[in-house]
Amino acid sequence: MALSPQGTLSVETLDGSDPDPPEGSSFPEPEAERHTDTILLGSSEPSEPSSPASPGPSRELIAYEVKVNERNIEDICICCGSFQVHTQHPLFEGGMCAPCKALPLAKDKFLGRLFLYDDDGYQSYCSVCCSGDTLLICENPDCTRCYCFECVDTLVGPGTSGRVQAVSNWVCFLCLPFPRSGLLRRRKKWRGWLKAFCDGESENTLETYKTVPVWKREPVRVLSLFGDIRNELTSLGFLEPGSDPGRLKHLDDATDVVRRDVEGWGPFDLVYGSTPPVGHACDHPPVWYLLQFHRVLQYARPRPACQQPFFWMFVDNLVLTQEDRTVATRFLEADPVTIQDICGRTIQSVNAVHVWSNVPAVRSKHSALVSQEALSSLAQDRRRMKPPAQGPAKLVKNCFLPLREYFKCFSTGLTSSL
């Protein structure tokens, strides 16, 4: 088995169905699935652990505490083994302590990593602990989740990660037709748990939408203002090459657009807008694009009682002033994040944009590499510099990857297209 460039182990699987069944149905028993070609590992009870060599909570003793001491796994942090539970894990039965929720050794929190994706189209961290160096990939075409060796061996059973590497077909613990694998038990209605966790732990006021089961996902309908993102969404599989032009409506000028126009073109699931790229002639000041985006966004929003997932993104190519960015934050009710393309360690090697969005986990992995002072200097000098190789749409392309949990994808070969 070869490791991906991100240190992720790729393990093949056959097509699998979404773990959340339609209303009125139930999970099949494990025995009912034995005739399939999918290999289900670690689905049995773990063997009873031996007595611990020393007292005190640790991850290696989770099985002992549950099986021998009969401690409820909800009272144990399944990420580290601590008994000081602060909240419940959103995907699997078990607790989470405050340090694991905050990830003190990392620059971001557990919540910030839940929807973070790598360039290969798979999630960047383990779905249990949101850490991990070497990860097992679920290759169900409709799943992008990963699991670290330690979580798999600790919670499913010792040696499980090795057995997964030895087989050619594997689906993850959120895709299996039955909910339990060793001590790792998928929560009932875990999508609702995930939404509640995100809404409760998020530092902003933007609502998180429930992820959508595979059989309910529809193709995304997009309104693209001032910048065409058709190529980017097609390369990610959200649009089919040569697909219905009505799936993406592109406008270079929104001056004469009224509510009746937007409602007639829609409904839309994603509204995208940006200031013009550096070096492009424009007939309006930069803040005009922000104000027009905000106006059209109000026309495109679903009615308040509607539960339809609705996403938006506005990208500034470092042309808005500080005052303009303050206006954007107030109007869009979200703080901006900086997405950077790092080609070196000097300011001339940086291409960056400011982004306001409600897409989960929109941010840059390289945000700590370049200071805001450096970005300000870059914005001032940009008109004298060679235009960046990547336009704004290409720079934020991977930020759309979390939408795979909400909308139909027509392509699974993300690695080759990224």
Coordinates of C-alpha atoms in Angstrom, one line a residue:
M1 CA 0.0 0.0 0.0
A2 CA 1.4 3.4 -1.0
L3 CA 1.1 6.6 0.9
S4 CA -0.4 9.7 -0.7
P5 CA 1.7 12.9 -0.8
Q6 CA -0.4 14.0 2.2
G7 CA 0.7 11.0 4.2
T8 CA -2.7 9.3 3.7
L9 CA -3.1 5.6 3.0
S10 CA -5.4 4.9 0.1
V11 CA -7.6 1.7 0.6
E12 CA -10.0 0.7 -2.2
T13 CA -13.6 0.0 -1.6
L14 CA -16.7 -0.9 -3.6
D15 CA -19.6 1.5 -4.1
G16 CA -21.5 1.8 -0.8
S17 CA -24.8 3.4 0.2
D18 CA -25.1 6.3 2.6
P19 CA -25.3 5.2 6.3
D20 CA -28.5 7.1 7.0
P21 CA -31.4 5.0 5.7
P22 CA -34.7 6.5 4.6
E23 CA -37.5 6.9 7.1
G24 CA -39.0 3.6 8.2
S25 CA -36.0 1.5 7.2
S26 CA -33.3 0.0 9.5
F27 CA -29.7 -1.1 9.3
P28 CA -29.3 -4.7 8.1
E29 CA -27.6 -7.1 10.4
P30 CA -23.9 -7.8 9.7
E31 CA -24.6 -11.3 8.7
A32 CA -26.9 -10.1 5.9
E33 CA -24.0 -8.4 4.2
R34 CA -21.6 -11.3 4.2
H35 CA -22.4 -12.3 0.6
T36 CA -21.1 -9.0 -0.7
D37 CA -17.6 -8.3 -1.8
T38 CA -17.1 -5.5 0.7
I39 CA -14.8 -6.6 3.5
L40 CA -16.0 -5.4 6.9
L41 CA -13.3 -5.4 9.5
G42 CA -13.4 -5.1 13.2
S43 CA -17.2 -5.4 13.4
S44 CA -17.1 -7.9 16.2
E45 CA -16.6 -7.2 19.9
P46 CA -13.0 -6.6 21.0
S47 CA -11.5 -9.2 23.1
E48 CA -11.6 -8.5 26.8
P49 CA -8.5 -6.5 27.7
S50 CA -6.1 -7.5 30.4
S51 CA -5.8 -5.6 33.7
P52 CA -3.9 -2.3 33.3
A53 CA -0.4 -2.1 34.5
S54 CA -0.9 1.3 36.1
P55 CA -4.0 3.3 37.2
G56 CA -5.2 6.5 35.6
P57 CA -7.0 7.4 32.3
S58 CA -5.2 6.9 29.0
R59 CA -6.3 6.1 25.5
E60 CA -4.9 2.5 25.7
L61 CA -7.2 1.8 28.6
I62 CA -10.5 2.9 27.0
A63 CA -11.4 -0.8 26.3
Y64 CA -10.5 -1.8 29.8
E65 CA -12.7 0.9 31.3
V66 CA -15.7 0.0 29.1
K67 CA -15.4 -3.8 29.2
V68 CA -14.1 -4.5 32.7
N69 CA -15.0 -1.4 34.8
E70 CA -18.3 -1.1 32.8
R71 CA -17.8 2.7 32.5
N72 CA -20.1 4.3 30.0
I73 CA -18.1 5.3 26.9
E74 CA -20.0 8.6 26.9
D75 CA -18.1 9.4 30.1
I76 CA -14.7 8.9 28.4
C77 CA -13.0 11.1 25.8
I78 CA -12.6 8.8 22.9
C79 CA -9.9 11.1 21.5
C80 CA -7.5 10.7 24.4
G81 CA -9.1 8.5 27.2
S82 CA -9.6 11.3 29.7
F83 CA -12.5 11.1 32.1
Q84 CA -13.0 14.9 32.2
V85 CA -15.7 15.0 29.5
H86 CA -16.7 18.4 28.3
T87 CA -19.1 17.5 25.5
Q88 CA -20.1 14.6 23.3
H89 CA -18.5 13.5 20.1
P90 CA -20.7 14.6 17.1
L91 CA -20.2 11.5 15.0
F92 CA -19.6 8.5 17.3
E93 CA -20.8 7.5 20.7
G94 CA -18.3 8.8 23.3
G95 CA -17.2 12.0 25.0
M96 CA -14.7 14.7 24.3
C97 CA -12.7 16.6 26.8
A98 CA -12.0 20.3 26.6
P99 CA -8.4 20.0 25.5
C100 CA -9.3 17.7 22.6
K101 CA -12.1 20.0 21.5
A102 CA -9.7 22.9 21.5
L103 CA -6.6 21.0 20.1
P104 CA -4.2 23.1 22.1
L105 CA -1.1 21.8 20.2
A106 CA -2.6 22.8 16.9
K107 CA -3.3 26.3 15.5
D108 CA -7.0 25.5 15.1
K109 CA -9.8 23.8 16.9
F110 CA -11.5 20.4 16.4
L111 CA -14.5 22.2 14.7
G112 CA -12.2 23.9 12.3
R113 CA -10.8 20.6 11.1
L114 CA -14.1 18.7 10.7
F115 CA -14.6 20.0 7.1
L116 CA -11.0 20.7 6.1
Y117 CA -9.9 19.0 2.9
D118 CA -6.6 18.2 1.3
D119 CA -5.8 18.7 -2.4
D120 CA -6.6 15.1 -3.1
G121 CA -10.2 15.7 -2.3
Y122 CA -10.2 13.8 1.0
Q123 CA -10.6 15.2 4.4
S124 CA -7.3 16.3 6.0
Y125 CA -7.7 14.7 9.5
C126 CA -9.1 11.7 11.3
S127 CA -12.9 11.8 11.7
V128 CA -12.6 10.7 15.3
C129 CA -9.8 12.8 16.8
C130 CA -9.3 15.4 14.0
S131 CA -5.5 14.7 14.2
G132 CA -3.4 11.9 13.0
D133 CA -0.4 11.7 10.6
T134 CA -1.0 8.5 8.6
L135 CA -4.7 8.1 7.7
L136 CA -6.9 5.3 6.2
I137 CA -9.1 6.6 3.4
C138 CA -12.7 5.4 2.9
E139 CA -12.9 5.0 -0.9
N140 CA -16.7 4.8 -1.1
P141 CA -17.1 7.3 -4.0
D142 CA -19.6 9.2 -2.0
C143 CA -17.4 9.5 1.1
T144 CA -14.3 11.6 1.8
R145 CA -13.6 10.7 5.5
C146 CA -10.3 9.4 6.9
Y147 CA -9.3 7.6 10.1
C148 CA -5.9 7.5 11.9
F149 CA -4.2 4.2 12.8
E150 CA -4.4 5.0 16.5
C151 CA -8.1 5.6 16.6
V152 CA -8.8 2.5 14.6
D153 CA -6.6 0.2 16.7
T154 CA -7.8 1.7 20.0
L155 CA -11.5 1.8 19.4
V156 CA -12.1 -1.0 16.9
G157 CA -9.5 -3.5 18.0
P158 CA -5.7 -4.0 18.2
G159 CA -4.2 -4.6 14.7
T160 CA -7.3 -3.5 12.8
S161 CA -5.3 -0.8 10.8
G162 CA -2.9 -3.5 9.7
R163 CA -5.8 -5.8 8.5
V164 CA -7.3 -2.9 6.6
Q165 CA -4.0 -2.4 4.8
A166 CA -4.0 -6.0 3.8
V167 CA -7.3 -6.0 2.0
S168 CA -8.4 -4.4 -1.2
N169 CA -12.0 -3.4 -0.2
W170 CA -12.9 -1.3 2.8
V171 CA -15.6 1.2 3.7
C172 CA -15.4 3.4 6.7
F173 CA -17.4 3.4 10.0
L174 CA -19.9 6.0 8.8
C175 CA -20.6 4.0 5.6
L176 CA -20.9 0.5 7.0
P177 CA -24.5 -0.9 6.9
F178 CA -24.4 -1.6 10.6
P179 CA -23.5 1.0 13.2
R180 CA -21.0 -0.7 15.5
S181 CA -17.3 -1.7 15.0
G182 CA -15.8 -2.7 18.3
L183 CA -16.2 0.2 20.6
L184 CA -16.7 2.6 17.8
R185 CA -20.4 3.1 17.4
R186 CA -21.9 5.5 14.9
R187 CA -24.5 7.8 16.5
K188 CA -28.1 7.5 15.4
K189 CA -29.0 10.6 13.3
W190 CA -25.4 11.7 13.4
R191 CA -26.0 14.4 10.8
G192 CA -28.2 16.1 13.4
W193 CA -25.6 15.7 16.0
L194 CA -23.0 17.2 13.7
K195 CA -25.1 20.2 13.0
A196 CA -25.8 20.8 16.7
F197 CA -22.1 20.5 17.5
C198 CA -21.1 23.0 14.8
D199 CA -23.8 25.5 15.8
G200 CA -22.9 25.2 19.5
E201 CA -19.2 25.4 19.1
S202 CA -18.8 27.9 16.3
E203 CA -17.5 31.3 17.1
N204 CA -19.7 33.0 14.5
T205 CA -23.4 33.4 14.1
L206 CA -23.7 31.6 10.8
E207 CA -25.9 28.5 10.8
T208 CA -24.5 25.2 9.8
Y209 CA -26.7 23.1 7.6
K210 CA -27.2 19.4 8.1
T211 CA -25.2 17.3 5.6
V212 CA -27.4 15.6 3.0
P213 CA -27.7 11.8 2.6
V214 CA -26.4 10.6 -0.8
W215 CA -29.7 9.5 -2.2
K216 CA -31.2 13.0 -1.4
R217 CA -28.3 15.0 -3.0
E218 CA -29.2 17.1 -6.1
P219 CA -26.9 18.9 -8.5
V220 CA -25.9 22.3 -7.3
R221 CA -27.4 25.4 -8.9
V222 CA -25.0 28.4 -9.0
L223 CA -25.3 32.1 -9.4
S224 CA -21.8 33.5 -10.3
L225 CA -21.4 37.3 -10.2
F226 CA -18.4 39.1 -11.7
G227 CA -16.3 36.0 -12.1
D228 CA -17.2 32.7 -13.8
I229 CA -16.4 29.6 -11.7
R230 CA -17.8 27.0 -14.1
N231 CA -14.4 25.5 -14.8
E232 CA -13.5 25.1 -11.1
L233 CA -16.8 23.5 -10.2
T234 CA -16.7 21.2 -13.2
S235 CA -13.2 20.0 -12.3
L236 CA -14.4 19.3 -8.8
G237 CA -17.3 17.2 -10.2
F238 CA -20.2 19.6 -9.1
L239 CA -21.0 20.3 -12.8
E240 CA -20.9 17.9 -15.7
P241 CA -18.9 18.9 -18.8
G242 CA -21.5 20.3 -21.2
S243 CA -24.2 20.2 -18.5
D244 CA -27.4 22.2 -18.5
P245 CA -26.4 25.8 -18.7
G246 CA -29.2 26.6 -16.3
R247 CA -27.2 25.0 -13.5
L248 CA -24.8 28.0 -13.5
K249 CA -25.9 31.5 -14.2
H250 CA -23.0 33.9 -14.8
L251 CA -23.4 37.7 -14.7
D252 CA -20.6 40.2 -15.3
D253 CA -22.9 43.2 -14.4
A254 CA -25.7 43.1 -11.9
T255 CA -26.7 46.8 -12.1
D256 CA -30.1 46.2 -13.6
V257 CA -30.9 42.9 -11.8
V258 CA -34.0 42.9 -9.7
R259 CA -35.6 40.4 -7.4
R260 CA -37.9 39.1 -10.0
D261 CA -35.0 38.2 -12.3
V262 CA -33.2 36.2 -9.6
E263 CA -36.3 34.4 -8.5
G264 CA -37.0 33.5 -12.2
W265 CA -33.5 32.1 -12.7
G266 CA -33.4 30.2 -9.4
P267 CA -33.7 28.8 -6.9
F268 CA -29.9 28.8 -6.3
D269 CA -27.8 26.7 -3.8
L270 CA -24.6 28.7 -4.1
V271 CA -24.0 32.4 -4.8
Y272 CA -20.4 33.4 -5.7
G273 CA -19.0 36.9 -6.3
S274 CA -15.6 38.6 -6.4
T275 CA -13.9 41.9 -7.0
P276 CA -12.1 41.9 -10.4
P277 CA -8.6 40.3 -10.6
V278 CA -5.6 42.7 -10.4
G279 CA -4.8 44.1 -13.8
H280 CA -8.3 43.8 -15.2
A281 CA -10.1 47.0 -16.3
C282 CA -13.2 47.7 -14.4
D283 CA -15.9 50.4 -14.7
H284 CA -16.7 50.5 -11.0
P285 CA -14.9 51.1 -7.7
P286 CA -14.1 47.8 -5.8
V287 CA -16.7 48.4 -3.1
W288 CA -19.4 48.5 -5.8
Y289 CA -18.9 44.7 -6.4
L290 CA -19.4 44.1 -2.7
L291 CA -22.6 46.1 -2.5
Q292 CA -24.1 44.6 -5.6
F293 CA -23.2 41.1 -4.4
H294 CA -24.9 41.8 -1.1
R295 CA -28.0 43.1 -2.8
V296 CA -28.4 40.1 -5.2
L297 CA -27.6 37.7 -2.3
Q298 CA -30.7 38.9 -0.5
Y299 CA -32.8 38.1 -3.6
A300 CA -31.3 34.6 -3.8
R301 CA -31.7 33.6 -0.2
P302 CA -34.4 30.9 0.5
R303 CA -37.3 31.9 2.7
P304 CA -36.5 31.9 6.5
A305 CA -38.5 28.7 7.2
C306 CA -36.8 26.8 4.4
Q307 CA -34.2 24.1 5.5
Q308 CA -32.6 24.0 2.0
P309 CA -28.7 24.2 2.3
F310 CA -27.7 27.6 0.9
F311 CA -24.1 28.8 0.5
W312 CA -22.4 31.9 -0.6
M313 CA -18.9 33.3 -1.0
F314 CA -17.4 36.7 -1.7
V315 CA -13.8 37.0 -2.7
D316 CA -11.7 40.2 -2.4
N317 CA -8.5 40.3 -4.5
L318 CA -6.9 42.6 -1.9
V319 CA -8.4 45.6 -3.6
L320 CA -10.9 46.6 -0.9
T321 CA -9.8 49.2 1.6
Q322 CA -9.8 48.5 5.4
E323 CA -13.0 50.5 5.6
D324 CA -14.5 48.5 2.8
R325 CA -13.6 45.2 4.5
T326 CA -15.3 46.5 7.7
V327 CA -18.4 47.2 5.6
A328 CA -18.3 43.7 4.1
T329 CA -18.0 42.1 7.6
R330 CA -21.0 44.1 8.8
F331 CA -23.2 43.4 5.8
L332 CA -22.3 39.8 5.3
E333 CA -22.3 39.1 9.1
A334 CA -19.1 37.0 8.8
D335 CA -15.4 37.7 9.4
P336 CA -13.0 37.4 6.5
V337 CA -10.4 34.7 6.2
T338 CA -7.2 34.9 4.1
I339 CA -6.6 32.2 1.5
Q340 CA -3.0 32.1 0.4
D341 CA -1.1 30.4 -2.3
I342 CA 2.5 30.0 -1.0
C343 CA 5.2 29.4 -3.6
G344 CA 8.1 30.4 -1.3
R345 CA 8.8 32.4 1.8
T346 CA 9.1 35.9 0.3
I347 CA 6.3 38.3 -0.3
Q348 CA 6.8 38.2 -4.0
S349 CA 5.9 34.5 -3.9
V350 CA 2.5 35.0 -2.3
N351 CA -0.9 35.2 -4.0
A352 CA -3.7 35.9 -1.6
V353 CA -7.4 36.8 -1.3
H354 CA -9.8 37.7 1.5
V355 CA -12.9 35.5 1.7
W356 CA -16.3 35.9 3.4
S357 CA -18.4 32.8 3.2
N358 CA -20.7 30.4 5.1
V359 CA -19.1 27.3 3.4
P360 CA -17.8 25.1 6.3
A361 CA -14.1 25.4 7.1
V362 CA -13.3 28.1 4.5
R363 CA -9.8 29.1 5.4
S364 CA -6.1 28.7 4.5
K365 CA -3.7 26.0 5.8
H366 CA -1.0 28.6 5.2
S367 CA -2.6 31.4 7.2
A368 CA 0.3 31.6 9.7
L369 CA 3.0 31.7 7.1
V370 CA 2.5 35.3 6.0
S371 CA 1.7 38.2 8.3
Q372 CA -1.2 40.7 7.7
E373 CA 1.5 43.4 7.4
A374 CA 3.0 41.5 4.5
L375 CA -0.4 41.1 2.9
S376 CA -1.0 44.8 3.2
S377 CA 2.3 45.5 1.5
L378 CA 1.4 43.1 -1.2
A379 CA -2.0 44.8 -1.8
Q380 CA -0.2 48.2 -2.1
D381 CA 2.3 46.9 -4.6
R382 CA 0.1 44.6 -6.6
R383 CA -0.6 47.1 -9.4
R384 CA 3.1 47.3 -10.1
M385 CA 3.6 43.5 -9.9
K386 CA 3.0 40.8 -12.5
P387 CA -0.5 39.5 -12.1
P388 CA -0.7 36.3 -10.1
A389 CA -0.6 33.0 -12.1
Q390 CA -3.8 31.9 -10.3
G391 CA -7.0 33.9 -10.6
P392 CA -9.3 34.2 -7.5
A393 CA -11.6 31.4 -8.5
K394 CA -8.7 28.9 -8.8
L395 CA -7.2 30.1 -5.5
V396 CA -10.5 29.3 -3.6
K397 CA -11.5 26.3 -5.7
N398 CA -10.7 23.7 -2.9
C399 CA -12.8 25.7 -0.5
F400 CA -15.8 24.3 -2.3
L401 CA -14.9 20.7 -1.5
P402 CA -17.0 20.5 1.7
L403 CA -20.1 21.0 -0.5
R404 CA -19.6 17.3 -1.5
E405 CA -21.5 16.5 1.6
Y406 CA -24.5 18.5 0.4
F407 CA -24.7 18.2 -3.4
K408 CA -24.4 15.5 -6.1
C409 CA -21.0 14.9 -7.5
F410 CA -20.5 13.7 -11.1
S411 CA -16.8 12.9 -10.7
T412 CA -14.8 10.8 -8.3
G413 CA -11.4 11.3 -9.8
L414 CA -10.6 14.4 -7.8
T415 CA -6.9 13.7 -7.5
S416 CA -6.3 14.0 -11.2
S417 CA -8.3 17.1 -11.5
L418 CA -6.9 19.1 -8.7

